[in-house]
Amino acid sequence: MVLRLTLLPSGELQSVDVVESSGNRAFDNSAISAARAINRYPIPDSRDTFDRYFRQFTIRFEPEV
């Protein structure tokens, strides 16, 4: 499954969207909950670097078999 995360300049999560579902609702909801559980994401000091690479990014969750 793939999520798109959008962060605020403070590192706080602004939004999380499902880009590609795993097909398993429980797994998808677990991944969304994990992304939302982080209080503040680590971000670089440089605002330009943040805007370019960290403001919005995707993350892939893959279940272990």
CSV table of N, CA and C in Angstrom, one decimal:
chain,number,residue,atom,x,y,z
A,1,MET,N,0.8,-1.2,0.0
A,1,MET,CA,0.0,0.0,0.0
A,1,MET,C,0.9,1.2,0.0
A,2,VAL,N,0.4,2.3,-0.6
A,2,VAL,CA,1.2,3.5,-0.7
A,2,VAL,C,0.3,4.7,-0.1
A,3,LEU,N,1.0,5.4,0.8
A,3,LEU,CA,0.3,6.6,1.4
A,3,LEU,C,1.1,7.9,0.9
A,4,ARG,N,0.3,9.0,0.8
A,4,ARG,CA,0.9,10.3,0.5
A,4,ARG,C,0.7,11.1,1.8
A,5,LEU,N,1.8,11.5,2.4
A,5,LEU,CA,1.8,12.3,3.6
A,5,LEU,C,2.1,13.8,3.2
A,6,THR,N,1.4,14.7,3.8
A,6,THR,CA,1.7,16.1,3.7
A,6,THR,C,2.0,16.7,5.0
A,7,LEU,N,3.1,17.3,5.2
A,7,LEU,CA,3.5,17.9,6.5
A,7,LEU,C,3.4,19.4,6.5
A,8,LEU,N,3.3,19.9,7.7
A,8,LEU,CA,3.4,21.3,8.0
A,8,LEU,C,4.8,21.6,8.2
A,9,PRO,N,5.3,22.9,8.1
A,9,PRO,CA,6.7,23.2,8.3
A,9,PRO,C,7.2,22.9,9.7
A,10,SER,N,6.3,22.7,10.6
A,10,SER,CA,6.7,22.3,12.0
A,10,SER,C,7.0,20.8,12.1
A,11,GLY,N,6.7,20.0,11.0
A,11,GLY,CA,6.9,18.6,11.0
A,11,GLY,C,5.6,17.8,11.4
A,12,GLU,N,4.5,18.5,11.7
A,12,GLU,CA,3.3,17.9,12.1
A,12,GLU,C,2.6,17.4,10.8
A,13,LEU,N,1.9,16.3,10.9
A,13,LEU,CA,1.1,15.8,9.8
A,13,LEU,C,-0.1,16.6,9.4
A,14,GLN,N,-0.2,17.1,8.2
A,14,GLN,CA,-1.3,17.8,7.8
A,14,GLN,C,-2.4,16.9,7.2
A,15,SER,N,-2.0,16.0,6.4
A,15,SER,CA,-2.9,15.0,5.8
A,15,SER,C,-2.2,13.7,5.4
A,16,VAL,N,-3.0,12.7,5.3
A,16,VAL,CA,-2.6,11.4,4.8
A,16,VAL,C,-3.6,10.9,3.9
A,17,ASP,N,-3.2,10.5,2.7
A,17,ASP,CA,-4.1,10.0,1.6
A,17,ASP,C,-3.6,8.6,1.1
A,18,VAL,N,-4.6,7.7,0.8
A,18,VAL,CA,-4.2,6.5,0.2
A,18,VAL,C,-4.0,6.7,-1.3
A,19,VAL,N,-2.8,6.4,-1.7
A,19,VAL,CA,-2.5,6.5,-3.2
A,19,VAL,C,-2.8,5.1,-3.8
A,20,GLU,N,-2.4,4.1,-3.1
A,20,GLU,CA,-2.6,2.7,-3.6
A,20,GLU,C,-3.0,1.8,-2.5
A,21,SER,N,-4.2,1.2,-2.5
A,21,SER,CA,-4.6,0.4,-1.5
A,21,SER,C,-4.0,-1.0,-1.6
A,22,SER,N,-3.8,-1.7,-0.4
A,22,SER,CA,-3.3,-3.0,-0.4
A,22,SER,C,-4.4,-4.0,-0.8
A,23,GLY,N,-5.6,-3.6,-0.7
A,23,GLY,CA,-6.8,-4.5,-0.9
A,23,GLY,C,-7.3,-5.1,0.4
A,24,ASN,N,-6.6,-4.8,1.5
A,24,ASN,CA,-6.9,-5.3,2.8
A,24,ASN,C,-7.2,-4.1,3.6
A,25,ARG,N,-8.5,-3.9,3.9
A,25,ARG,CA,-8.9,-2.7,4.7
A,25,ARG,C,-8.3,-2.6,6.0
A,26,ALA,N,-8.1,-3.7,6.7
A,26,ALA,CA,-7.5,-3.7,8.1
A,26,ALA,C,-6.1,-3.3,8.0
A,27,PHE,N,-5.3,-3.8,7.0
A,27,PHE,CA,-3.9,-3.4,6.8
A,27,PHE,C,-3.8,-1.9,6.5
A,28,ASP,N,-4.7,-1.5,5.5
A,28,ASP,CA,-4.6,-0.1,5.1
A,28,ASP,C,-4.9,0.8,6.3
A,29,ASN,N,-5.9,0.5,7.1
A,29,ASN,CA,-6.2,1.3,8.3
A,29,ASN,C,-5.1,1.3,9.3
A,30,SER,N,-4.4,0.2,9.4
A,30,SER,CA,-3.3,0.1,10.3
A,30,SER,C,-2.2,1.0,9.9
A,31,ALA,N,-1.9,1.0,8.6
A,31,ALA,CA,-0.8,1.9,8.0
A,31,ALA,C,-1.2,3.4,8.2
A,32,ILE,N,-2.4,3.7,8.0
A,32,ILE,CA,-2.9,5.1,8.2
A,32,ILE,C,-2.7,5.5,9.6
A,33,SER,N,-3.2,4.6,10.5
A,33,SER,CA,-3.0,4.9,12.0
A,33,SER,C,-1.6,5.1,12.4
A,34,ALA,N,-0.7,4.3,11.8
A,34,ALA,CA,0.8,4.4,12.1
A,34,ALA,C,1.3,5.8,11.7
A,35,ALA,N,0.9,6.2,10.5
A,35,ALA,CA,1.3,7.5,10.0
A,35,ALA,C,0.8,8.6,10.8
A,36,ARG,N,-0.4,8.5,11.3
A,36,ARG,CA,-1.0,9.5,12.2
A,36,ARG,C,-0.5,9.5,13.6
A,37,ALA,N,0.0,8.4,14.0
A,37,ALA,CA,0.5,8.3,15.4
A,37,ALA,C,1.8,9.1,15.7
A,38,ILE,N,2.5,9.4,14.7
A,38,ILE,CA,3.7,10.2,14.9
A,38,ILE,C,3.4,11.6,15.2
A,39,ASN,N,3.8,12.1,16.3
A,39,ASN,CA,3.5,13.5,16.7
A,39,ASN,C,4.1,14.5,15.8
A,40,ARG,N,5.4,14.3,15.6
A,40,ARG,CA,6.1,15.3,14.7
A,40,ARG,C,7.2,14.5,14.0
A,41,TYR,N,7.1,14.7,12.6
A,41,TYR,CA,8.1,14.0,11.8
A,41,TYR,C,9.4,14.8,11.8
A,42,PRO,N,10.5,14.1,11.7
A,42,PRO,CA,11.8,14.9,11.6
A,42,PRO,C,11.9,15.6,10.3
A,43,ILE,N,12.3,16.8,10.3
A,43,ILE,CA,12.4,17.6,9.1
A,43,ILE,C,13.8,18.3,9.1
A,44,PRO,N,14.3,18.7,7.9
A,44,PRO,CA,15.5,19.4,7.8
A,44,PRO,C,15.4,20.9,8.3
A,45,ASP,N,16.5,21.5,8.7
A,45,ASP,CA,16.4,22.9,9.0
A,45,ASP,C,16.2,23.8,7.8
A,46,SER,N,16.6,23.4,6.7
A,46,SER,CA,16.5,24.2,5.5
A,46,SER,C,15.0,24.2,5.0
A,47,ARG,N,14.4,25.4,4.9
A,47,ARG,CA,13.1,25.5,4.4
A,47,ARG,C,13.0,25.0,2.9
A,48,ASP,N,14.0,25.4,2.1
A,48,ASP,CA,14.0,24.9,0.7
A,48,ASP,C,14.0,23.4,0.6
A,49,THR,N,14.8,22.8,1.4
A,49,THR,CA,14.9,21.3,1.4
A,49,THR,C,13.6,20.7,1.8
A,50,PHE,N,13.0,21.3,2.9
A,50,PHE,CA,11.7,20.8,3.4
A,50,PHE,C,10.7,20.9,2.3
A,51,ASP,N,10.6,22.1,1.7
A,51,ASP,CA,9.6,22.3,0.6
A,51,ASP,C,9.7,21.3,-0.6
A,52,ARG,N,11.0,21.1,-0.9
A,52,ARG,CA,11.3,20.2,-2.1
A,52,ARG,C,11.1,18.7,-1.8
A,53,TYR,N,11.5,18.3,-0.6
A,53,TYR,CA,11.5,16.8,-0.4
A,53,TYR,C,10.6,16.3,0.8
A,54,PHE,N,10.2,17.2,1.7
A,54,PHE,CA,9.5,16.7,2.8
A,54,PHE,C,8.1,17.2,3.0
A,55,ARG,N,7.7,18.3,2.3
A,55,ARG,CA,6.3,18.8,2.5
A,55,ARG,C,5.3,17.7,2.1
A,56,GLN,N,5.6,17.1,1.0
A,56,GLN,CA,4.7,16.0,0.5
A,56,GLN,C,5.6,14.9,0.0
A,57,PHE,N,5.3,13.7,0.5
A,57,PHE,CA,6.1,12.5,0.0
A,57,PHE,C,5.2,11.3,0.2
A,58,THR,N,5.6,10.2,-0.5
A,58,THR,CA,4.9,8.9,-0.4
A,58,THR,C,5.7,7.9,0.4
A,59,ILE,N,5.0,7.0,1.0
A,59,ILE,CA,5.7,6.0,1.7
A,59,ILE,C,4.9,4.7,1.4
A,60,ARG,N,5.7,3.6,1.2
A,60,ARG,CA,5.1,2.3,0.9
A,60,ARG,C,5.1,1.4,2.1
A,61,PHE,N,4.0,0.8,2.4
A,61,PHE,CA,3.9,-0.2,3.5
A,61,PHE,C,3.7,-1.6,2.8
A,62,GLU,N,4.5,-2.5,3.2
A,62,GLU,CA,4.4,-3.9,2.7
A,62,GLU,C,4.4,-4.8,3.9
A,63,PRO,N,3.3,-5.7,3.9
A,63,PRO,CA,3.2,-6.7,5.0
A,63,PRO,C,4.3,-7.7,4.9
A,64,GLU,N,4.8,-8.1,6.0
A,64,GLU,CA,5.8,-9.2,6.1
A,64,GLU,C,5.0,-10.5,6.0
A,65,VAL,N,5.5,-11.5,5.2
A,65,VAL,CA,4.8,-12.7,5.0
A,65,VAL,C,5.4,-13.8,5.9
